[in-house]
Every structure is written in C-alpha cells, then in structure tokens.
Coordinates of C-alpha atoms in Angstrom, one line a residue:
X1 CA -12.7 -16.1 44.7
X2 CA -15.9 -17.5 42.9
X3 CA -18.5 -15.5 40.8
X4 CA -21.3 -16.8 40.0
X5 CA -23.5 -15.1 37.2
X6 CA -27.6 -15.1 36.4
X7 CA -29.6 -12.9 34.2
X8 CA -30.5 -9.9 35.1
X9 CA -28.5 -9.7 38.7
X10 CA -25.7 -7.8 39.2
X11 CA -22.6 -9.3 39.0
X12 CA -21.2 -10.2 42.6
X13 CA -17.5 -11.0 43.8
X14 CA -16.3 -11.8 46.5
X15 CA -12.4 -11.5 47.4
X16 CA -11.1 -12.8 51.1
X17 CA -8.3 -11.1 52.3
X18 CA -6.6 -12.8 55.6
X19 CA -3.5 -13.8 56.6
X20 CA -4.5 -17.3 57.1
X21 CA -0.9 -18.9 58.4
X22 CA -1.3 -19.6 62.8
X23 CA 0.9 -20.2 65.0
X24 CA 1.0 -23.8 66.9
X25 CA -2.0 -24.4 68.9
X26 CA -4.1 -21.1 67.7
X27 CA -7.9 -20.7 67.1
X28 CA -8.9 -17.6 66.2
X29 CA -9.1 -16.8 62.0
X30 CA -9.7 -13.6 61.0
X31 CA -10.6 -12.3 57.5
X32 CA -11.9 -9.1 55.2
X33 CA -14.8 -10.0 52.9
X34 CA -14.9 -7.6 50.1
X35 CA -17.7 -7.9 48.1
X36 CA -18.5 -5.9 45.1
X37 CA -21.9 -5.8 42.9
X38 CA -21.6 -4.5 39.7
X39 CA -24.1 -3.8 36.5
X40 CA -26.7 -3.3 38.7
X41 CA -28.7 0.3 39.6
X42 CA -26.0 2.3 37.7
X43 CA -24.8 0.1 34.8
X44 CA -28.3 0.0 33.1
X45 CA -29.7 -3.0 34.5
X46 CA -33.4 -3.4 35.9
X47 CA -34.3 -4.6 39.6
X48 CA -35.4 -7.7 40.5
X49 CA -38.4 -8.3 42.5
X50 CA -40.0 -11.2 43.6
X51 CA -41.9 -11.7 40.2
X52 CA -38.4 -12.4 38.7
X53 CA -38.8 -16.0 40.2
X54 CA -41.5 -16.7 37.4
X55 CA -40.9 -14.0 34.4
X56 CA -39.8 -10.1 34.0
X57 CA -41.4 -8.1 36.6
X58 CA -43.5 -4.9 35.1
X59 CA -42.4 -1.3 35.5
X60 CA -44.3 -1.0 38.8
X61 CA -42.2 -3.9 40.5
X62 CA -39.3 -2.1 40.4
X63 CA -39.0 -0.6 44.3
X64 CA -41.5 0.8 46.9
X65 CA -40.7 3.9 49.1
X66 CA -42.4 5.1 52.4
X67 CA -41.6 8.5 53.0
X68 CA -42.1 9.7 56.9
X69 CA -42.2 12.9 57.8
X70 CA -42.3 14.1 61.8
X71 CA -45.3 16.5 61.9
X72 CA -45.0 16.8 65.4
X73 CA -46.0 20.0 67.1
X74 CA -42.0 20.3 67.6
X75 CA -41.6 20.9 64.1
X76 CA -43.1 24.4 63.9
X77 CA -40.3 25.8 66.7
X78 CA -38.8 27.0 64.4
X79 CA -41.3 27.0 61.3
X80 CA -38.0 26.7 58.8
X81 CA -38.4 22.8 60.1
X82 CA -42.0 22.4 58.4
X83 CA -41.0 23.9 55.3
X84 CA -37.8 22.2 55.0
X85 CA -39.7 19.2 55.3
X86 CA -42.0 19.8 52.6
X87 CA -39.2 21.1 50.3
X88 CA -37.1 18.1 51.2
X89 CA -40.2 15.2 50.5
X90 CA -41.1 17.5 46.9
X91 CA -37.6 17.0 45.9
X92 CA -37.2 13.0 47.3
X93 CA -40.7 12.7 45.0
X94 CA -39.1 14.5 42.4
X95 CA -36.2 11.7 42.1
X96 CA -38.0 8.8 42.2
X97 CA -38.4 6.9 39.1
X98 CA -41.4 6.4 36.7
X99 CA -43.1 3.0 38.4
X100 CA -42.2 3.3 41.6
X101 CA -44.3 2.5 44.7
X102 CA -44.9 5.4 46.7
X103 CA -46.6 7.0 49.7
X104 CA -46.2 9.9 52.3
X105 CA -46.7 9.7 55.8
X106 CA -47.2 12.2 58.5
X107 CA -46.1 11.0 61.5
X108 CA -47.2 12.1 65.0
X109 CA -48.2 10.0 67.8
X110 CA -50.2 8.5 64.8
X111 CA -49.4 8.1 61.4
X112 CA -51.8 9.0 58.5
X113 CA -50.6 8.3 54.9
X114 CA -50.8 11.7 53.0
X115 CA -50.6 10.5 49.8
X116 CA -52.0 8.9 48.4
X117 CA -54.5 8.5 51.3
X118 CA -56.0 5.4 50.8
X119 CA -53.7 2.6 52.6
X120 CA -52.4 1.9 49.2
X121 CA -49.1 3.1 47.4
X122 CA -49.4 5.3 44.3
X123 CA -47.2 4.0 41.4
X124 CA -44.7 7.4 40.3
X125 CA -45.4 9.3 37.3
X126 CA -45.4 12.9 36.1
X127 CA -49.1 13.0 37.4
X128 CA -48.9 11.4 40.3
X129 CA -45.6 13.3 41.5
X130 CA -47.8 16.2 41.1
X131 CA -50.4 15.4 42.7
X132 CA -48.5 14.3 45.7
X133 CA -46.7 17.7 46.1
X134 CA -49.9 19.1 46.1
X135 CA -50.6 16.9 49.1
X136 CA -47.6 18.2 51.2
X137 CA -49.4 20.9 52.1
X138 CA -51.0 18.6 54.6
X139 CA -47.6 18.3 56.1
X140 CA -49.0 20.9 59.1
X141 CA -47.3 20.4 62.7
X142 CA -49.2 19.7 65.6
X143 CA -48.9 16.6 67.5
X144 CA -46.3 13.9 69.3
X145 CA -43.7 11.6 68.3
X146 CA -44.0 7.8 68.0
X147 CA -41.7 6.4 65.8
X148 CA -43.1 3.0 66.2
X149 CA -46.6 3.5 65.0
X150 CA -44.9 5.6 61.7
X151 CA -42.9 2.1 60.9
X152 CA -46.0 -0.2 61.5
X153 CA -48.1 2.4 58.7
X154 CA -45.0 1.9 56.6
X155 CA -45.0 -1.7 56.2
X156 CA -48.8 -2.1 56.0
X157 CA -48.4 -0.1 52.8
X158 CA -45.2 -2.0 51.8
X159 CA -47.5 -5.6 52.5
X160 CA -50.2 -4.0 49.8
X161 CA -47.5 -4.6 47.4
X162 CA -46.0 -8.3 48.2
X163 CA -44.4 -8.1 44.2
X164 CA -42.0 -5.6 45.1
X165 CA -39.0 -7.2 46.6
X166 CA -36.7 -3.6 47.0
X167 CA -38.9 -1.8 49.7
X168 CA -37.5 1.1 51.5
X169 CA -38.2 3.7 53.8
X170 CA -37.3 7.4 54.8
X171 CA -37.8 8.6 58.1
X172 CA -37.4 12.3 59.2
X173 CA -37.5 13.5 62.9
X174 CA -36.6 16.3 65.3
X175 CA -37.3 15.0 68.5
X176 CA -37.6 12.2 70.9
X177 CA -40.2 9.4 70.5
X178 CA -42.3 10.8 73.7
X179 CA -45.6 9.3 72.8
X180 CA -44.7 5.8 73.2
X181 CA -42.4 3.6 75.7
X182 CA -38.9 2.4 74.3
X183 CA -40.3 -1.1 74.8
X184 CA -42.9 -0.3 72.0
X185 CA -40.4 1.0 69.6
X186 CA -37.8 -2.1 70.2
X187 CA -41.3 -4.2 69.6
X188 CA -42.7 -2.5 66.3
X189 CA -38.6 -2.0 65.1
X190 CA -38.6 -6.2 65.7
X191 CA -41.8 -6.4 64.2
X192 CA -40.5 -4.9 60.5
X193 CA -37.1 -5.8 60.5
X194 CA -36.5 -7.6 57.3
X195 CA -39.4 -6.3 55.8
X196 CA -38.3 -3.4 54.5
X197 CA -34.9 -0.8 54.5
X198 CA -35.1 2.8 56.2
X199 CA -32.9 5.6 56.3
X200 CA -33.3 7.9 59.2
X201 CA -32.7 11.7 59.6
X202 CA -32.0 13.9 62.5
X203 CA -33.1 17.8 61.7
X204 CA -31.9 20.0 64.4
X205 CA -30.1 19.0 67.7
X206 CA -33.2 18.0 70.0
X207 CA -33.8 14.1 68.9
X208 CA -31.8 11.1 70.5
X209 CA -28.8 9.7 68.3
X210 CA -29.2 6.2 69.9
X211 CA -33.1 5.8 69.0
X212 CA -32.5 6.7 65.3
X213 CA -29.6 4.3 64.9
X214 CA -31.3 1.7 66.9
X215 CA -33.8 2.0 63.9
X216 CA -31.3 2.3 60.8
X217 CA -29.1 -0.5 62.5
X218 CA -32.1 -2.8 62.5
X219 CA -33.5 -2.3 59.2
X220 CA -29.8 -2.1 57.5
X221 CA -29.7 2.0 56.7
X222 CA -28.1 4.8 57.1
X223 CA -28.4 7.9 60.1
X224 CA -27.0 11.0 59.8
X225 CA -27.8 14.9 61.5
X226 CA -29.1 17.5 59.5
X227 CA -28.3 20.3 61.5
X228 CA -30.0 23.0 59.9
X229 CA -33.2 22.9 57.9
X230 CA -32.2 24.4 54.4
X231 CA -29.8 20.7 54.4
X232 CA -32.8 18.6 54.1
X233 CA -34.1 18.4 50.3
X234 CA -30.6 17.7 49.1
X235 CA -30.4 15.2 51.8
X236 CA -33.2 13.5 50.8
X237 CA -32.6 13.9 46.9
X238 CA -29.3 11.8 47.8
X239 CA -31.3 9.3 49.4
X240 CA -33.9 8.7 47.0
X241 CA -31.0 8.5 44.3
X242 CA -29.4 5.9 46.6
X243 CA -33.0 4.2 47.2
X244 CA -33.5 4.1 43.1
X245 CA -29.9 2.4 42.6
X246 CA -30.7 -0.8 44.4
X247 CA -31.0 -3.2 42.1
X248 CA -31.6 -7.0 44.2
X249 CA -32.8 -7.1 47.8
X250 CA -32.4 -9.6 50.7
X251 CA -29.3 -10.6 49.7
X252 CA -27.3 -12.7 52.7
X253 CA -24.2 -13.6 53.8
X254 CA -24.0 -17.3 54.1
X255 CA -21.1 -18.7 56.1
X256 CA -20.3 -22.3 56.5
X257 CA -18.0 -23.9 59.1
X258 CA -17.0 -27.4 59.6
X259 CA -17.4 -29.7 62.6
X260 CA -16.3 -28.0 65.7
X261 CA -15.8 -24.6 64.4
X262 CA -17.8 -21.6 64.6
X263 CA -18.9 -18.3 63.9
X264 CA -17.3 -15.8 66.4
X265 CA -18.2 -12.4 65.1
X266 CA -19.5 -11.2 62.2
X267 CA -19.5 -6.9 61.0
X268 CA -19.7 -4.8 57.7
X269 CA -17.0 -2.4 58.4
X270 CA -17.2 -0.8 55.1
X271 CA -18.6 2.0 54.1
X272 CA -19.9 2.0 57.7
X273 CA -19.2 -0.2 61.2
X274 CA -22.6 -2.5 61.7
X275 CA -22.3 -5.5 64.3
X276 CA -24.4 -8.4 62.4
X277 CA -23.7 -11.1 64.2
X278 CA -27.0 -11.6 66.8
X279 CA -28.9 -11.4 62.8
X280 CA -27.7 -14.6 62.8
X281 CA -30.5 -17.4 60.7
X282 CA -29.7 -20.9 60.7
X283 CA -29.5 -22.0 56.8
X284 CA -28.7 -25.9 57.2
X285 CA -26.1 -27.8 58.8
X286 CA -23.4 -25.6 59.7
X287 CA -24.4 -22.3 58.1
X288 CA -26.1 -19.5 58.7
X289 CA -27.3 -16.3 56.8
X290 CA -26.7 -12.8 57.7
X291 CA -28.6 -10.0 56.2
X292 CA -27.1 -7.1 54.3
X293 CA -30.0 -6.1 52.8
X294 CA -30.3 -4.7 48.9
X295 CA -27.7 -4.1 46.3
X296 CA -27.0 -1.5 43.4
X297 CA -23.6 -0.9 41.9
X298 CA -20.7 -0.9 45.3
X299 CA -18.8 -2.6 47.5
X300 CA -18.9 -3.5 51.1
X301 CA -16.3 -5.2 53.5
X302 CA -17.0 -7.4 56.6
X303 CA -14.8 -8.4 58.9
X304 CA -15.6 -12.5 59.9
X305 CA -13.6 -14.1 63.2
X306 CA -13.9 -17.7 63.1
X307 CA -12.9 -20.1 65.8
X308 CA -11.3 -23.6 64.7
X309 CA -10.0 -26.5 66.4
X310 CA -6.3 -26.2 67.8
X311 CA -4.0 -28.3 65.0
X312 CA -0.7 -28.9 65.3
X313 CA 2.4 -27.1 62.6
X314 CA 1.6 -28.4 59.6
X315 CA -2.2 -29.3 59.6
X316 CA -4.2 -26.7 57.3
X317 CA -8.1 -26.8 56.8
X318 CA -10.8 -24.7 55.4
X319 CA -12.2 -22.4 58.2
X320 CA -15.1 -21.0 56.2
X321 CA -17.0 -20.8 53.0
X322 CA -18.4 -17.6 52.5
X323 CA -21.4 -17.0 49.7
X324 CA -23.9 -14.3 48.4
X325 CA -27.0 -15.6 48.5
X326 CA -30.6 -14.8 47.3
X327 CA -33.4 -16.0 49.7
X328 CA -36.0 -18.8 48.1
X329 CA -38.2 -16.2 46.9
X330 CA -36.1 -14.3 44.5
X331 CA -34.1 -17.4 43.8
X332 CA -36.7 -18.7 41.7
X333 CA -38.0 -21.7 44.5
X334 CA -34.3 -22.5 45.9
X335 CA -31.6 -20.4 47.5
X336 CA -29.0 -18.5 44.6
X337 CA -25.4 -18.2 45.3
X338 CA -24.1 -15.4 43.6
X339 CA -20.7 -15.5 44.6
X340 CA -18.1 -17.7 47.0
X341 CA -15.4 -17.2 48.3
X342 CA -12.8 -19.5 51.0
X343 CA -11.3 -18.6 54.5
X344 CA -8.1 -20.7 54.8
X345 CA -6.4 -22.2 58.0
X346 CA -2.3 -23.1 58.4
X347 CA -0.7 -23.8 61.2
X348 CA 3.2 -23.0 61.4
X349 CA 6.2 -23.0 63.4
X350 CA 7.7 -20.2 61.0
X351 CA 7.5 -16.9 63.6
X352 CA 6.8 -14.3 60.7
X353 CA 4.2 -15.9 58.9
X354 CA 2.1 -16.5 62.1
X355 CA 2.7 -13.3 63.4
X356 CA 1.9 -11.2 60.4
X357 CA -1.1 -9.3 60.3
X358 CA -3.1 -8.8 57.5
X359 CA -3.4 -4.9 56.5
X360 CA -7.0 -5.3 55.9
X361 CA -7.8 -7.0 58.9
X362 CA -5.2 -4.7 61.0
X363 CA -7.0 -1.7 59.4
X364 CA -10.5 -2.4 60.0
X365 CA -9.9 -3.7 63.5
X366 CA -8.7 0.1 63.7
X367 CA -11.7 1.7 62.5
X368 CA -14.1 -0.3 64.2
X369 CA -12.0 0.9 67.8
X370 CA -12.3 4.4 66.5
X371 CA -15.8 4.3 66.3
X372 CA -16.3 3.1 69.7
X373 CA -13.4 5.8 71.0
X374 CA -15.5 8.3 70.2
X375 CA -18.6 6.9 71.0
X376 CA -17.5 6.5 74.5
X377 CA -15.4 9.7 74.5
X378 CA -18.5 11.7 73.9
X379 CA -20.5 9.7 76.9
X380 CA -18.1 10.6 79.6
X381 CA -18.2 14.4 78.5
X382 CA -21.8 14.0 78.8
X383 CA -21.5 12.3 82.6
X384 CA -18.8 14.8 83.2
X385 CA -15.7 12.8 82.9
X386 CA -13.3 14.7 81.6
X387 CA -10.3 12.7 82.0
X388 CA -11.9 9.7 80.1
X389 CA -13.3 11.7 77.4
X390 CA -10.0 13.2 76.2
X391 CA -8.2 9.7 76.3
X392 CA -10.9 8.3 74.1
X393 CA -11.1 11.4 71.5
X394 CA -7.1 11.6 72.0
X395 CA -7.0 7.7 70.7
X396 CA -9.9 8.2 67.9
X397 CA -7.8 11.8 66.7
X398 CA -4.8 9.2 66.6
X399 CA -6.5 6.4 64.8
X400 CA -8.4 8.8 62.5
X401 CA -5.0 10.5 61.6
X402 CA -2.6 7.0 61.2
X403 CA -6.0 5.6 58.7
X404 CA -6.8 8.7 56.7
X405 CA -10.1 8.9 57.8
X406 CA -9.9 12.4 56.9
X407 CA -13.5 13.1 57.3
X408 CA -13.6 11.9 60.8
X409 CA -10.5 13.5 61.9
X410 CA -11.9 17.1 60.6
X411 CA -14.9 16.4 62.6
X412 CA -13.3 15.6 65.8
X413 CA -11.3 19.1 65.2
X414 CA -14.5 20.9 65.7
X415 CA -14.8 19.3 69.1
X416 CA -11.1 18.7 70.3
X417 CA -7.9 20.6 69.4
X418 CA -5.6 18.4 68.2
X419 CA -1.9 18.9 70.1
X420 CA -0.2 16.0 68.3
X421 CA -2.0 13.9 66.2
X422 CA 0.0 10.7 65.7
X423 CA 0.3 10.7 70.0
X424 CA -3.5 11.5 70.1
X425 CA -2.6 14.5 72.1
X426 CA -5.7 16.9 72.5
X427 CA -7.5 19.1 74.7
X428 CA -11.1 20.2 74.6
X429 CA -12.7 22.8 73.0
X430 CA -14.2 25.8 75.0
X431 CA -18.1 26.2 73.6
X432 CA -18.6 23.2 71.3
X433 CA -22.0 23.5 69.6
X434 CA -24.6 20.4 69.9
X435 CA -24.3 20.0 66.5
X436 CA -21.1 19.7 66.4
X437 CA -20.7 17.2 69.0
X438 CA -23.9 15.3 67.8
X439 CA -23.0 15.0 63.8
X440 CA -19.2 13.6 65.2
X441 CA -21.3 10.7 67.3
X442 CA -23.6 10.3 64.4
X443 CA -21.1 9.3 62.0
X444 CA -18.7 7.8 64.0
X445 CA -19.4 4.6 62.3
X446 CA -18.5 5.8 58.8
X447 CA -15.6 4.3 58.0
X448 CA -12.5 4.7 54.9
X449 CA -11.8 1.4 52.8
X450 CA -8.1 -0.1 53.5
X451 CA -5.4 1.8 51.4
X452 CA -4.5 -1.5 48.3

C-alpha cells in the first residue's frame, strides 16, 4: 500500500487484498481494492474545484447542484406526489451549503429551470434559499416525461459554471419517460456522462427501475424507490448532505498491466455492485482510467480480474499497479496520484496456497451473484416463470443469509417466505405489493463490506 498526500485533498489509501499464489499454468488474478478517503467533506476540509490547479477556489467554487423535479401531469394522481415534491426540494435547498451552485428544474417533456430562471445557477445563501422556496410553487403538474431533455437543461446550467469541479444532480420521477424514444435518453445520458453526478428517485410504483438505473449507473449515483410520498424530503435531505460531503471530483482508477496481460473485469462492489469495465479510457501505454466519480470521507471496494501470461512454479510477477488519480485539470496541468497500491502473481506447486481463496474476493464474488439472483428472480415472476424465480430468490435468501446482508435478506422476506435459509428454501408470497417487489430489485445492488 502507497499514500500519497497533497494539500487540501483528502487523504487516500489503497489496500489490495488477494490471494496472489496460482497454481501451475493459471491466468486469471483476482483482487479487492479497498480504497478509503479521509479528511475530506466530514473532517473539516474544503473541496477542491478546478481553480485549485492555480490558487484556493472562492466559497462559490465549492459544488453545483441541479435539482429535477417530474412535473408531469402524473404527478397530481395522487396530489400528495406534488406536494411531497415541493416539501422534499424546500428541504434538499434547506441543506445545501452557503456558496453553493444551485438551480431547480421542472421537468416535463421540457425542462424549464425554476430557479433561478435565468439559465444561470444561483450561488446558496439565506436569501437566495428563500427566494427559491418561494419559487416551488411553480412546481404545478401538467405535462409528459422526458428524462433526457431534464439532463441536457442540467448540464447547460452546470457548463455556466466551468470552476466548479464537484457538480451533481438530483432527479425525481414517477413515471416512464413517454415523451421521448429510449434511443434519445441512451443519447442525452451519453451525452453528459462525466459531466456531472446524479442521483435518481422513484416516488410511487408506476416508473421503470431499469431507466432510472440506466441513468444513476452512467453518471456514477445512487437509485432507490420511495414508495410513498411523505418519504421524500428526508430522502432528499440525505442526498443533499451526501452531495455537500464530496470533497474532490473525477477521481479514477488507473490500472497498469505489463506486456501481454490485461484488464479482464473491473466493478465497485462496495457500498453498491456497479460493472465499470466498458468506462474503460486509455491513459498511456498499458493503463487505463476508470471513473468513480467524487470523494468525501468513505471507503469503496472493487473487485479487478486480471489475465497474465501462463508461468511455470516458481515464476512470480507484478499483475497490476493500481492508483488514485486526479485528471489534468485538478491536478494542477499533470495527472495526481493519490494513492498506489500492487496486485501480485506466484505460481506454485504447493496445493493449499493455490487453491485458497481470498475471503474478500470469495465474499464479493457472492454479493455480486446475489444481486443478479434476484434481479433475474424477479424477471421470471414477471414472464410467469415460477419455477425459475424461486430458484433464483431461494439462492439470493441463501447468499443474503450465509453474508449478513441483513438488509437484503429482510427485504426478500417481504416477497418470499423463507423455509430454510442456509438451503435457500422458499416459497412465494400470496399478494406481494409492487412496492415491495420493486424496492427489493431497486436495491439489489447494495451490498455489505467483507466481515475483517
């Protein structure tokens, strides 16, 4: 493990845990990076934006935040969807921090900016908080749904600020995104990926899970279900406080290979399963960069699969170096490693060592085959496949139970009763509300970090 310190960063480390011995003629390495920031949004430090590269950023450099709100006509059936709306933006307002880039968007098959109306962002402050409550009362519903036109509004007002380097977005919906082709969405969500974060929100049961995530995956957030209304402002206050945390953005995972090895797969599978190996940049001979987007005080793990050259017993190498990296841009003019860390290779003849697998890796393999279980449970229910469904919850209710993912487990008890939990042995329940079924899929991905 290497750590690398500069001024006014967070503090990065990275820690590889593998088990890096093979047996004779094997390819494959496989490897947990754990990488932890701290002294960043909670520890009293101040973010860094792009003004860092040549002096101290002002106040109003700290972070810009969209805030997207579906005013579809959808969102008056029933009226407590409106009005949790507006109470749910006043309180994400509320919680953001003096200086901050702001602005409100209503979103319907066009997208109109609120607050503070002009194509601009406001910069936060006791008046300007006001003033943009007052505004929510624009927040009326009447209208469609196009998703992809709300996240093109969002980063012109994010490209009125090119200072701020921590740029996030919040987007709320109830409903399908009618009013435009999925071709359109995949186009605009390509269009702003990288540009800025977002973290979507499902209110009620009538929107598609796999057009929110398709978003959040993309530009490296969160989705969840609210299922009820009255959730949403404390929702959204934890968001904003999440949003205010981040502390340096862009930050990627650089791994290098040598000669005749390569990447096979690269995933975050901690706090949450995310495939990032298509995100793939080439950064020089050998290396590439993989985003992971912005940084306050916490700690991720990825799971990285390497494929070497067979080697005889006895020949070791390094597989990979992995680093933290800050682009050009916040750098200061070159790229910043933060933090390194190696990925070893050794071939044996010696039966345990080769055939030992690493808890961490063993684990997270596990939770990443739990998400999909249920994922794939909850399609075949859908298509009517019984059979298939219950052998897919039955091995999630299993994995769930033998990892301590507690949350997930009490979640797949709303939706399966649990016979025998370390056979996976369940049946269905009789009745099983939308929600219900819907939050389980949502948060399929969340995952628990490895017992030490």
């Amino acid at each position: 493990m290497a750590t690398l310190a500069k001024p006014n960063l967070p503090r990065f480390d990275v820690e590889i845990f593998q088990n890096e011995y093979l047996a004779d003629g094997a390819r494959e390495v496989n490897a947990i990076v754990t990488v932890t920031a701290t002294g960043g949004g909670t520890s009293g430090g101040r973010p860094l934006g792009i003004a860092d590269a040549g002096g101290p950023p002002s106040a109003d450099t700290a972070a810009a935040v969209v805030i997207l709100v579906d005013c579809s006509g959808s969102m008056d059936y029933p009226k407590t969807k409106i009005h949790g709306a507006r109470e749910a933006t006043a309180a994400a307002i509320d919680a953001l921090r003096d200086g901050t880039a702001f602005a409100v968007v209503a979103g319907t098959h066009e997208a109109r900016d609120i607050y503070p109306g002009d194509g601009t962002l406001a910069t936060a402050s006791a008046t300007t908080r006001g003033h943009a409550k007052e505004a929510l009362r624009r927040l009326t519903a009447a209208g469609g749904t196009a998703m992809g036109t709300w996240l093109a509004k969002a980063d012109k007002l994010f490209l009125t600020r090119r200072d701020i380097a921590i740029r996030h977005a919040v987007l709320l919906t109830d409903g399908n995104n009618e009013h435009e082709s999925a071709v359109d969405l995949e186009r605009a969500v390509e269009r702003v990926a990288g540009h800025f974060t977002a973290d979507c929100r499902g209110v009620g049961t009538d929107w598609r899970i796999d057009e929110l995530r398709k978003i959040s995956s993309a530009l490296l957030g969160t989705v969840d279900i609210v299922a009820e209304p009255s959730g949403l402002a404390e929702d959204f206050r934890s968001m904003m406080a999440g949003a205010m945390g981040k502390q340096v953005a862009d930050v990627a995972l650089r791994i290098w290979t040598p000669a005749n090895a390569a990447v096979k797969f690269v995933k975050q599978v901690a706090p949450a399963v995310e495939d990032l190996t298509a995100r793939r940049t080439e950064a020089g001979p050998r290396a590439g960069d993989y985003p992971t987007g912005s940084w306050g005080d916490e700690s991720r793990d990825y799971h990285v699969c390497v494929e070497v050259p067979a080697a005889s017993v006895g020949n070791e190498m390094l597989a990979a170096r992995i680093s933290l990296v800050l682009p050009p841009q916040v750098g200061g003019g070159t790229p910043e490693v933060l933090s390194q860390g190696l990925v070893k290779a050794v071939w044996t003849d010696d039966l345990a060592s080769s055939t030992r697998i690493s808890p961490q890796v063993a684990h997270y393999t596990g939770q990443a085959e739990l998400a999909s279980s249920i994922q794939e449970g909850l399609e075949a229910h859908r298509a009517g496949d019984v059979d298939t469904a219950t052998s897919k919850l039955g091995a999630a209710v299993r994995i769930a139970h033998a990892t301590g993912n507690e949350g997930t487990y009490k979640l797949l008890q709303k939706v399966v009763d649990v016979v025998d939990p370390k056979e996976g042995t369940v049946r269905f329940r009789k009745n099983v509300s939308e929600a219900d079924s819907m939050t389980l899929e949502t948060r399929s991905t969340k995952t628990v970090r490895v017992k030490k």
